[in-house]
Amino acid sequence: GAGVSQSPRYKVAKRGQDVALRCDPISGHVSLFWYQQALGQGPEFLTYFQNEAQLDKSGLPSDRFFAERPEGSVSTLKIQRTQQEDSAVYLCASSPGGNEQFFGPGTRLTVL
Amino acid sequence: KQEVTQIPAALSVPEGENLVLNCSFTDSAIYNLQWFRQDPGKGLTSLLLIQSSQREQTSGRLNASLDKSSGRSTLYIAASQPGDSATYLCAALSGYSTLTFGKGTMLLVSP
C-alpha cells in the first residue's frame, strides 16, 4: 500500500499485560513519529525517529513506554505493564524529511 | 511550550452554509500550520498545509489562512455538505518536527 499502515487496528489488554504496536511507514520516509490520542482530545507527541535514531522521546509518559526502529523502517511501540490510563488511540506518522507528516489509521488500545 | 486552541469545540449547521473554524497558537515561531480531518474511528487526513511564509492555501471548497503575528489560523468551508461532517484538527509545527495539536472542532452538517 501507498500509505502508513498500523497493526493491530484494535487491541484489548488486561491491566498489567505488555503490548506491542506496529507501524509501517511510507517507503523511503526518513522520519517517523508516534502520537497518543485520548478520547475527545487532540493527538499528543510521544517520540520521533530519524532513520533508526530516536532523536526525541520527551513525550513518552513513563518508562513503561518504549519505542524502536532498528532498521530505519518499521517501528514498534511497546507498553509494559499496561494501565487503564494507557487506553487511547496510538497514531503513527511518517515524513520524507520535509514538513508534512502522513498519518496511519491508528491502533485503538483498550486496557481493562 | 506551544499551546493550540480551537474554537468552537462543536458546530452544527444546515447543508449549504459557509462556515469558519478557528485555531490559535501561543508561540508564533512555527514552521507551518496544518489542518486535518478525522472521521470517527479513523486516522488523520491532511487537508491543507500552510508554510510559515504563506498567508493562505486553497483546495476545492476549503481555504485556510495563517496570521503568524497574531497567532491565528482559520479554515473556511464553503457550501458545506453532509459529507463534511467530521472532527477538524489544526496542528502547529514547531521545533524541528513536533506537531502540537488542538483538541479539534466537531462539525455536523445536516441535510
Coordinates of N, CA and C in Angstrom, one line a residue:
Chain A
G1 N 0.8 -1.2 0.0 CA 0.0 0.0 0.0 C 0.9 1.2 0.0
A2 N 0.2 2.4 -0.4 CA 1.0 3.6 -0.5 C 1.1 4.4 0.8
G3 N 0.2 4.1 1.7 CA 0.1 4.9 2.9 C 0.8 4.2 4.1
V4 N 0.7 4.9 5.3 CA 1.2 4.4 6.5 C 0.2 3.3 7.0
S5 N 0.7 2.2 7.4 CA -0.2 1.2 8.0 C 0.2 0.9 9.4
Q6 N -0.8 0.5 10.2 CA -0.6 0.2 11.6 C -1.3 -1.1 11.9
S7 N -0.7 -1.9 12.8 CA -1.3 -3.1 13.3 C -1.0 -3.4 14.7
P8 N -1.9 -4.0 15.5 CA -3.3 -4.3 15.1 C -4.1 -3.0 15.0
R9 N -5.2 -3.0 14.5 CA -6.1 -1.8 14.5 C -6.8 -1.7 15.8
Y10 N -7.1 -2.8 16.5 CA -7.7 -2.8 17.8 C -7.0 -3.8 18.7
K11 N -6.8 -3.3 20.0 CA -6.1 -4.2 20.9 C -6.8 -4.1 22.3
V12 N -7.2 -5.2 22.8 CA -7.7 -5.2 24.2 C -6.7 -5.9 25.1
A13 N -6.3 -5.3 26.2 CA -5.4 -5.9 27.0 C -5.9 -5.8 28.5
K14 N -5.5 -6.8 29.2 CA -5.8 -6.8 30.7 C -4.8 -6.0 31.4
R15 N -5.2 -5.3 32.4 CA -4.2 -4.4 33.1 C -3.0 -5.3 33.6
G16 N -1.8 -4.8 33.3 CA -0.6 -5.5 33.7 C 0.0 -6.2 32.5
Q17 N -0.7 -6.4 31.4 CA -0.1 -7.1 30.3 C 0.8 -6.1 29.5
D18 N 1.7 -6.7 28.7 CA 2.5 -6.0 27.8 C 1.9 -6.0 26.4
V19 N 2.0 -4.9 25.7 CA 1.5 -4.8 24.3 C 2.6 -4.3 23.4
A20 N 2.5 -4.6 22.1 CA 3.4 -4.1 21.1 C 2.6 -3.7 19.9
L21 N 2.8 -2.4 19.5 CA 2.0 -1.8 18.4 C 3.0 -1.6 17.3
R22 N 2.6 -1.9 16.0 CA 3.5 -1.8 14.9 C 3.1 -0.7 13.9
C23 N 4.1 -0.1 13.3 CA 3.9 0.9 12.3 C 4.8 0.7 11.1
D24 N 4.1 0.6 10.0 CA 4.9 0.5 8.7 C 4.8 1.8 8.0
P25 N 5.8 2.6 7.9 CA 5.8 3.9 7.3 C 5.7 3.8 5.8
I26 N 5.5 5.0 5.2 CA 5.6 5.0 3.7 C 7.1 4.7 3.3
S27 N 7.2 3.9 2.3 CA 8.6 3.5 1.9 C 9.4 4.7 1.6
G28 N 10.6 4.7 2.2 CA 11.6 5.8 1.9 C 11.5 7.0 2.8
H29 N 10.4 7.0 3.7 CA 10.3 8.1 4.6 C 11.3 8.0 5.7
V30 N 12.0 9.1 5.9 CA 13.1 9.1 6.9 C 12.6 9.3 8.3
S31 N 11.6 10.1 8.4 CA 11.2 10.4 9.8 C 9.9 9.6 10.2
L32 N 9.8 9.3 11.4 CA 8.7 8.5 11.9 C 8.3 9.1 13.3
F33 N 7.0 9.2 13.5 CA 6.5 9.8 14.8 C 5.4 8.9 15.4
W34 N 5.4 8.9 16.7 CA 4.3 8.3 17.4 C 3.5 9.4 18.2
Y35 N 2.2 9.3 18.2 CA 1.3 10.2 19.0 C 0.3 9.3 19.7
Q36 N -0.1 9.9 20.8 CA -1.2 9.3 21.6 C -2.4 10.2 21.6
Q37 N -3.6 9.6 21.3 CA -4.8 10.5 21.3 C -5.8 9.9 22.3
A38 N -6.0 10.6 23.4 CA -7.1 10.2 24.3 C -8.4 10.6 23.8
L39 N -9.4 10.0 24.3 CA -10.8 10.2 23.8 C -11.2 11.7 24.0
G40 N -11.6 12.3 22.9 CA -12.0 13.7 22.9 C -10.9 14.7 22.9
Q41 N -9.7 14.3 22.7 CA -8.5 15.2 22.8 C -7.8 15.1 21.4
G42 N -6.9 16.1 21.2 CA -6.1 16.0 20.0 C -4.9 15.1 20.3
P43 N -4.2 14.6 19.2 CA -3.1 13.8 19.4 C -2.0 14.5 20.2
E44 N -1.2 13.8 21.0 CA -0.1 14.3 21.7 C 1.2 13.6 21.3
F45 N 2.3 14.3 21.1 CA 3.5 13.7 20.7 C 4.1 12.8 21.7
L46 N 4.6 11.7 21.2 CA 5.3 10.7 22.1 C 6.8 10.7 21.8
T47 N 7.1 10.3 20.5 CA 8.5 10.2 20.2 C 8.7 10.3 18.7
Y48 N 10.0 10.5 18.3 CA 10.4 10.8 17.0 C 11.7 10.1 16.6
F49 N 11.7 9.5 15.4 CA 12.9 8.8 14.9 C 13.3 9.5 13.6
Q50 N 14.6 9.6 13.4 CA 15.1 9.9 12.1 C 15.9 8.7 11.7
N51 N 15.5 8.0 10.6 CA 16.1 6.7 10.3 C 16.0 5.8 11.6
E52 N 17.0 5.2 12.0 CA 16.9 4.3 13.2 C 17.2 5.1 14.5
A53 N 17.6 6.3 14.4 CA 17.9 7.1 15.6 C 16.7 7.7 16.2
Q54 N 16.5 7.4 17.5 CA 15.4 8.1 18.3 C 15.9 9.4 18.8
L55 N 15.5 10.5 18.1 CA 16.0 11.8 18.4 C 15.3 12.5 19.5
D56 N 14.1 12.1 19.8 CA 13.3 12.8 20.9 C 12.3 11.7 21.4
K57 N 12.4 11.5 22.7 CA 11.4 10.7 23.4 C 10.8 11.4 24.6
S58 N 10.8 12.7 24.5 CA 10.3 13.5 25.6 C 8.9 13.4 25.9
G59 N 8.1 12.9 24.9 CA 6.6 12.8 25.2 C 6.2 11.5 25.7
L60 N 7.1 10.5 25.9 CA 6.7 9.2 26.4 C 6.3 9.4 27.9
P61 N 5.1 9.0 28.3 CA 4.6 9.3 29.6 C 5.3 8.6 30.8
S62 N 5.9 7.5 30.6 CA 6.6 6.8 31.7 C 7.6 5.9 31.1
D63 N 8.4 5.3 32.0 CA 9.4 4.3 31.5 C 8.8 3.0 31.1
R64 N 7.5 2.9 31.2 CA 6.8 1.7 30.7 C 6.7 1.7 29.2
F65 N 6.9 2.9 28.6 CA 6.7 3.1 27.2 C 8.1 3.0 26.5
F66 N 8.2 2.2 25.4 CA 9.5 2.1 24.8 C 9.2 2.0 23.3
A67 N 10.0 2.7 22.5 CA 9.8 2.6 21.0 C 11.1 2.3 20.4
E68 N 11.1 1.6 19.2 CA 12.3 1.3 18.5 C 12.0 1.2 17.0
R69 N 13.1 1.4 16.3 CA 13.0 1.4 14.8 C 14.4 0.9 14.3
P70 N 14.7 -0.4 14.6 CA 16.0 -0.9 14.4 C 16.7 -0.8 13.1
E71 N 15.9 -0.9 12.0 CA 16.4 -0.8 10.7 C 16.0 0.4 9.9
G72 N 15.5 1.4 10.6 CA 15.1 2.6 10.0 C 13.8 2.6 9.1
S73 N 13.1 1.5 9.3 CA 11.8 1.4 8.6 C 10.7 1.2 9.5
V74 N 10.3 -0.1 9.7 CA 9.2 -0.4 10.6 C 9.6 0.0 12.1
S75 N 8.5 0.4 12.8 CA 8.7 0.8 14.2 C 7.7 0.1 15.1
T76 N 8.1 -0.2 16.3 CA 7.3 -0.8 17.3 C 7.2 0.1 18.5
L77 N 6.0 0.3 19.0 CA 5.8 1.0 20.3 C 5.4 -0.1 21.3
K78 N 6.1 -0.2 22.3 CA 5.9 -1.2 23.3 C 5.4 -0.6 24.6
I79 N 4.4 -1.1 25.2 CA 3.9 -0.6 26.5 C 4.0 -1.8 27.5
Q80 N 4.7 -1.6 28.5 CA 4.8 -2.7 29.5 C 3.9 -2.4 30.7
R81 N 3.4 -3.5 31.3 CA 2.5 -3.5 32.5 C 1.4 -2.4 32.2
T82 N 0.6 -2.6 31.2 CA -0.4 -1.6 30.8 C -1.3 -1.2 32.0
Q83 N -1.7 0.0 32.0 CA -2.6 0.6 33.0 C -3.8 1.1 32.3
Q84 N -4.9 1.4 33.0 CA -6.1 1.8 32.4 C -5.9 3.2 31.7
E85 N -5.1 4.0 32.3 CA -4.9 5.3 31.7 C -4.1 5.3 30.3
D86 N -3.6 4.1 30.0 CA -2.9 3.9 28.7 C -3.9 3.8 27.6
S87 N -5.2 3.6 27.9 CA -6.2 3.4 26.9 C -6.3 4.7 26.0
A88 N -6.1 4.5 24.7 CA -6.1 5.6 23.8 C -5.9 5.1 22.4
V89 N -6.0 6.0 21.4 CA -5.6 5.6 20.1 C -4.1 6.0 19.9
Y90 N -3.3 5.1 19.4 CA -1.9 5.4 19.1 C -1.7 5.6 17.6
L91 N -1.3 6.8 17.3 CA -1.1 7.1 15.8 C 0.3 7.2 15.5
C92 N 0.6 6.7 14.3 CA 2.0 6.7 13.7 C 1.9 7.6 12.5
A93 N 3.0 8.4 12.3 CA 3.1 9.3 11.1 C 4.5 9.2 10.6
S94 N 4.6 9.3 9.3 CA 5.9 9.4 8.7 C 6.1 10.6 7.8
S95 N 7.3 10.9 7.5 CA 7.6 12.1 6.7 C 8.8 11.9 5.9
P96 N 8.8 12.4 4.7 CA 10.0 12.2 3.8 C 11.2 13.1 4.3
G97 N 11.0 13.9 5.3 CA 12.1 14.8 5.8 C 11.7 16.2 5.6
G98 N 10.6 16.5 5.0 CA 10.1 17.9 4.9 C 9.2 18.1 6.0
N99 N 8.3 19.0 5.9 CA 7.4 19.5 6.9 C 6.2 18.7 7.1
E100 N 5.7 18.0 6.1 CA 4.4 17.4 6.1 C 4.5 16.0 6.7
Q101 N 3.6 15.6 7.6 CA 3.5 14.3 8.2 C 2.3 13.6 7.7
F102 N 2.4 12.3 7.4 CA 1.3 11.5 6.8 C 1.0 10.4 7.9
F103 N -0.3 10.4 8.3 CA -0.7 9.6 9.4 C -1.3 8.2 9.0
G104 N -1.1 7.2 9.8 CA -1.7 5.9 9.7 C -3.1 6.0 10.3
P105 N -3.9 4.8 10.3 CA -5.2 4.8 10.8 C -5.3 4.7 12.3
G106 N -4.2 4.4 12.9 CA -4.1 4.3 14.4 C -4.4 2.9 14.9
T107 N -4.0 2.7 16.1 CA -4.3 1.4 16.9 C -5.1 1.9 18.1
R108 N -6.3 1.4 18.3 CA -7.1 1.7 19.5 C -6.8 0.7 20.5
L109 N -6.2 1.1 21.6 CA -5.8 0.3 22.8 C -6.8 0.5 23.9
T110 N -7.4 -0.6 24.3 CA -8.3 -0.6 25.5 C -7.7 -1.5 26.6
V111 N -7.5 -0.9 27.7 CA -7.0 -1.7 28.9 C -8.1 -1.9 29.9
L112 N -8.4 -3.1 30.1 CA -9.4 -3.4 31.1 C -8.9 -3.6 32.5
Chain B
K1 N 6.3 26.6 25.9 CA 5.7 25.4 25.3 C 4.5 25.8 24.4
Q2 N 4.4 25.3 23.2 CA 3.4 25.7 22.3 C 2.0 25.1 22.8
E3 N 1.0 26.0 22.7 CA -0.4 25.5 23.0 C -1.3 26.0 21.9
V4 N -2.1 25.0 21.5 CA -3.0 25.3 20.3 C -4.5 25.1 20.8
T5 N -5.3 26.1 20.5 CA -6.7 26.2 20.9 C -7.6 26.3 19.7
Q6 N -8.7 25.5 19.8 CA -9.6 25.5 18.6 C -11.0 25.9 19.2
I7 N -11.6 26.8 18.4 CA -12.9 27.3 18.7 C -13.8 27.3 17.5
P8 N -15.1 26.9 17.5 CA -15.7 26.3 18.7 C -15.3 24.8 18.8
A9 N -15.7 24.2 19.9 CA -15.4 22.8 20.2 C -16.4 21.9 19.3
A10 N -17.6 22.4 19.1 CA -18.5 21.7 18.2 C -19.4 22.7 17.5
L11 N -19.8 22.3 16.3 CA -20.6 23.2 15.4 C -21.6 22.3 14.6
S12 N -22.8 22.8 14.6 CA -23.9 22.1 13.8 C -24.5 23.1 12.9
V13 N -24.5 22.8 11.6 CA -25.0 23.7 10.6 C -25.9 23.0 9.6
P14 N -26.8 23.6 8.9 CA -27.5 23.0 7.8 C -26.7 23.0 6.6
E15 N -27.0 22.0 5.7 CA -26.3 21.9 4.5 C -26.3 23.2 3.7
G16 N -25.2 23.5 3.0 CA -25.2 24.7 2.2 C -24.6 25.9 2.8
E17 N -24.5 25.9 4.1 CA -23.9 27.1 4.8 C -22.4 27.1 4.7
N18 N -21.9 28.4 4.6 CA -20.4 28.6 4.7 C -20.1 28.7 6.2
L19 N -18.9 28.2 6.5 CA -18.5 28.2 7.9 C -17.0 28.4 8.1
V20 N -16.7 28.9 9.3 CA -15.3 29.2 9.7 C -14.9 28.5 11.0
L21 N -13.8 27.8 10.9 CA -13.3 27.2 12.1 C -12.0 27.9 12.5
N22 N -11.9 28.1 13.8 CA -10.8 29.0 14.3 C -9.7 28.2 15.1
C23 N -8.5 28.6 14.9 CA -7.3 27.9 15.6 C -6.4 29.1 16.0
S24 N -6.0 29.0 17.3 CA -5.0 29.9 17.8 C -3.8 29.2 18.4
F25 N -2.6 29.8 18.3 CA -1.4 29.2 18.9 C -0.6 30.2 19.6
T26 N 0.1 29.8 20.7 CA 0.7 30.8 21.6 C 2.1 31.1 21.1
D27 N 2.8 30.3 20.4 CA 4.2 30.6 20.0 C 4.2 30.8 18.5
S28 N 4.5 32.0 18.1 CA 4.5 32.3 16.7 C 5.6 31.8 15.9
A29 N 6.6 31.2 16.5 CA 7.8 30.6 15.8 C 7.5 29.2 15.3
I30 N 6.6 29.2 14.3 CA 6.2 27.9 13.7 C 6.8 27.8 12.3
Y31 N 6.9 26.5 11.9 CA 7.4 26.3 10.5 C 6.2 26.2 9.6
N32 N 5.1 25.6 10.0 CA 3.9 25.6 9.3 C 2.7 25.3 10.2
L33 N 1.5 25.4 9.6 CA 0.3 25.2 10.3 C -0.5 24.2 9.4
Q34 N -1.0 23.1 9.9 CA -1.6 22.1 9.1 C -3.0 21.8 9.7
W35 N -4.0 21.7 8.7 CA -5.4 21.3 9.1 C -5.6 19.9 8.7
F36 N -6.2 19.1 9.6 CA -6.5 17.7 9.4 C -8.0 17.5 9.5
R37 N -8.5 16.4 8.9 CA -9.8 15.9 9.1 C -9.7 14.5 9.8
Q38 N -10.6 14.3 10.8 CA -10.6 12.9 11.4 C -12.0 12.4 11.5
D39 N -12.3 11.3 10.8 CA -13.6 10.7 10.8 C -13.6 9.7 12.0
P40 N -14.8 9.4 12.6 CA -14.8 8.6 13.8 C -14.1 7.3 13.6
G41 N -13.2 6.9 14.5 CA -12.5 5.7 14.4 C -11.4 5.6 13.4
K42 N -11.1 6.7 12.8 CA -10.2 6.7 11.7 C -8.9 7.5 12.1
G43 N -7.9 7.5 11.2 CA -6.7 8.3 11.4 C -7.0 9.7 10.9
L44 N -5.9 10.4 10.7 CA -5.9 11.8 10.3 C -5.7 12.0 8.8
T45 N -6.5 12.8 8.1 CA -6.3 13.1 6.7 C -5.9 14.5 6.6
S46 N -4.8 14.8 6.0 CA -4.3 16.1 5.8 C -5.2 16.9 4.8
L47 N -5.6 18.0 5.2 CA -6.4 18.9 4.3 C -5.6 20.0 3.6
L48 N -5.0 20.8 4.4 CA -4.2 21.9 3.9 C -3.0 22.1 4.8
L49 N -1.9 22.5 4.2 CA -0.7 22.8 5.0 C -0.2 24.2 4.5
I50 N -0.1 25.1 5.5 CA 0.3 26.5 5.2 C 1.7 26.7 5.7
Q51 N 2.7 26.9 4.9 CA 4.1 27.2 5.3 C 4.1 28.6 6.0
S52 N 5.1 28.7 6.9 CA 5.1 30.0 7.7 C 5.2 31.2 6.9
S53 N 5.8 31.1 5.7 CA 5.9 32.2 4.8 C 4.7 32.5 4.0
Q54 N 3.7 31.7 4.1 CA 2.5 31.8 3.3 C 1.4 32.5 4.1
R55 N 0.4 33.0 3.4 CA -0.8 33.6 4.1 C -2.0 32.7 4.0
E56 N -2.1 31.9 2.9 CA -3.3 31.1 2.8 C -3.0 30.0 1.8
Q57 N -3.9 28.9 1.9 CA -3.9 27.8 0.9 C -5.3 27.5 0.6
T58 N -5.6 27.0 -0.6 CA -6.9 26.7 -1.0 C -6.9 25.3 -1.7
S59 N -8.0 24.5 -1.4 CA -8.2 23.2 -2.0 C -9.7 23.0 -2.1
G60 N -10.2 23.2 -3.4 CA -11.6 23.0 -3.6 C -12.4 24.0 -2.8
R61 N -13.3 23.5 -1.9 CA -14.2 24.3 -1.1 C -13.5 24.8 0.2
L62 N -12.3 24.4 0.4 CA -11.6 24.7 1.6 C -10.6 25.8 1.4
N63 N -10.5 26.7 2.3 CA -9.5 27.8 2.3 C -9.0 28.0 3.7
A64 N -7.7 27.9 3.9 CA -7.1 28.1 5.2 C -6.2 29.3 5.1
S65 N -6.3 30.2 6.2 CA -5.4 31.4 6.3 C -4.5 31.2 7.5
L66 N -3.4 32.0 7.5 CA -2.5 32.0 8.6 C -2.0 33.4 8.8
D67 N -2.1 33.8 10.1 CA -1.6 35.1 10.5 C -0.6 34.8 11.7
K68 N 0.7 34.7 11.4 CA 1.6 34.3 12.4 C 1.7 35.3 13.5
S69 N 1.7 36.6 13.1 CA 1.9 37.7 14.1 C 0.8 37.7 15.2
S70 N -0.4 37.3 14.8 CA -1.5 37.3 15.8 C -1.7 35.8 16.4
G71 N -1.0 34.9 15.8 CA -1.1 33.5 16.3 C -2.4 32.9 16.0
R72 N -2.9 33.1 14.8 CA -4.2 32.6 14.4 C -4.2 32.0 13.0
S73 N -5.1 31.0 12.9 CA -5.4 30.4 11.6 C -6.9 30.1 11.5
T74 N -7.5 30.2 10.3 CA -8.9 29.9 10.1 C -9.0 28.9 9.0
L75 N -10.0 28.1 9.1 CA -10.3 27.1 8.0 C -11.8 27.5 7.6
Y76 N -11.9 27.9 6.3 CA -13.2 28.3 5.7 C -13.7 27.2 4.9
I77 N -14.9 26.7 5.1 CA -15.5 25.7 4.3 C -16.7 26.3 3.6
A78 N -16.7 26.3 2.3 CA -17.8 26.9 1.5 C -18.8 25.8 1.2
A79 N -20.1 26.3 1.2 CA -21.2 25.4 0.7 C -21.1 24.0 1.4
S80 N -21.2 24.0 2.7 CA -21.0 22.7 3.4 C -21.9 21.6 3.0
Q81 N -21.5 20.4 3.1 CA -22.2 19.2 2.7 C -22.2 18.2 3.9
P82 N -23.2 17.3 3.9 CA -23.2 16.3 5.0 C -21.9 15.5 5.1
G83 N -21.3 15.3 3.9 CA -20.0 14.5 3.9 C -18.9 15.3 4.6
D84 N -19.1 16.5 4.9 CA -18.0 17.3 5.6 C -18.1 17.0 7.1
S85 N -19.1 16.3 7.5 CA -19.2 16.1 9.0 C -18.0 15.2 9.4
A86 N -17.3 15.8 10.4 CA -16.1 15.1 10.9 C -15.5 16.0 12.0
T87 N -14.4 15.6 12.6 CA -13.7 16.5 13.5 C -12.5 17.1 12.8
Y88 N -12.3 18.4 12.9 CA -11.3 19.1 12.2 C -10.2 19.5 13.2
L89 N -9.0 19.1 13.0 CA -7.9 19.4 13.9 C -6.9 20.4 13.2
C90 N -6.4 21.3 14.0 CA -5.3 22.1 13.5 C -4.0 21.7 14.3
A91 N -2.9 21.9 13.6 CA -1.6 21.5 14.3 C -0.5 22.4 13.8
A92 N 0.3 22.9 14.8 CA 1.4 23.8 14.5 C 2.7 23.0 14.6
L93 N 3.5 23.2 13.6 CA 4.8 22.5 13.6 C 5.9 23.5 14.1
S94 N 6.5 23.1 15.3 CA 7.5 23.9 15.9 C 8.7 23.1 16.1
G95 N 9.8 23.7 16.7 CA 11.0 23.0 16.9 C 11.5 22.4 15.6
Y96 N 11.9 21.1 15.7 CA 12.4 20.5 14.5 C 11.3 19.7 13.7
S97 N 10.4 19.1 14.4 CA 9.5 18.2 13.7 C 8.2 18.0 14.5
T98 N 8.0 18.6 15.7 CA 6.9 18.2 16.6 C 5.7 19.0 16.2
L99 N 4.6 18.2 16.0 CA 3.3 18.8 15.8 C 2.6 19.0 17.1
T100 N 2.1 20.2 17.4 CA 1.2 20.4 18.5 C -0.2 20.6 18.0
F101 N -1.1 19.7 18.5 CA -2.5 19.7 18.0 C -3.4 20.5 19.0
G102 N -4.5 21.0 18.4 CA -5.6 21.5 19.2 C -6.5 20.3 19.5
K103 N -7.6 20.6 20.3 CA -8.5 19.5 20.6 C -9.5 19.2 19.5
G104 N -9.6 20.0 18.6 CA -10.5 19.8 17.4 C -11.8 20.5 17.5
T105 N -12.4 20.6 16.4 CA -13.8 21.1 16.3 C -14.6 20.0 15.6
M106 N -15.7 19.6 16.3 CA -16.5 18.5 15.8 C -17.6 19.2 15.0
L107 N -17.7 18.9 13.7 CA -18.6 19.5 12.8 C -19.7 18.5 12.4
L108 N -20.9 19.0 12.4 CA -22.1 18.2 11.9 C -22.8 19.0 10.9
V109 N -22.9 18.5 9.7 CA -23.7 19.2 8.7 C -24.9 18.4 8.4
S110 N -26.1 19.0 8.6 CA -27.3 18.2 8.5 C -28.0 18.5 7.1
P111 N -28.5 17.4 6.5 CA -29.2 17.6 5.2 C -30.4 18.4 5.3

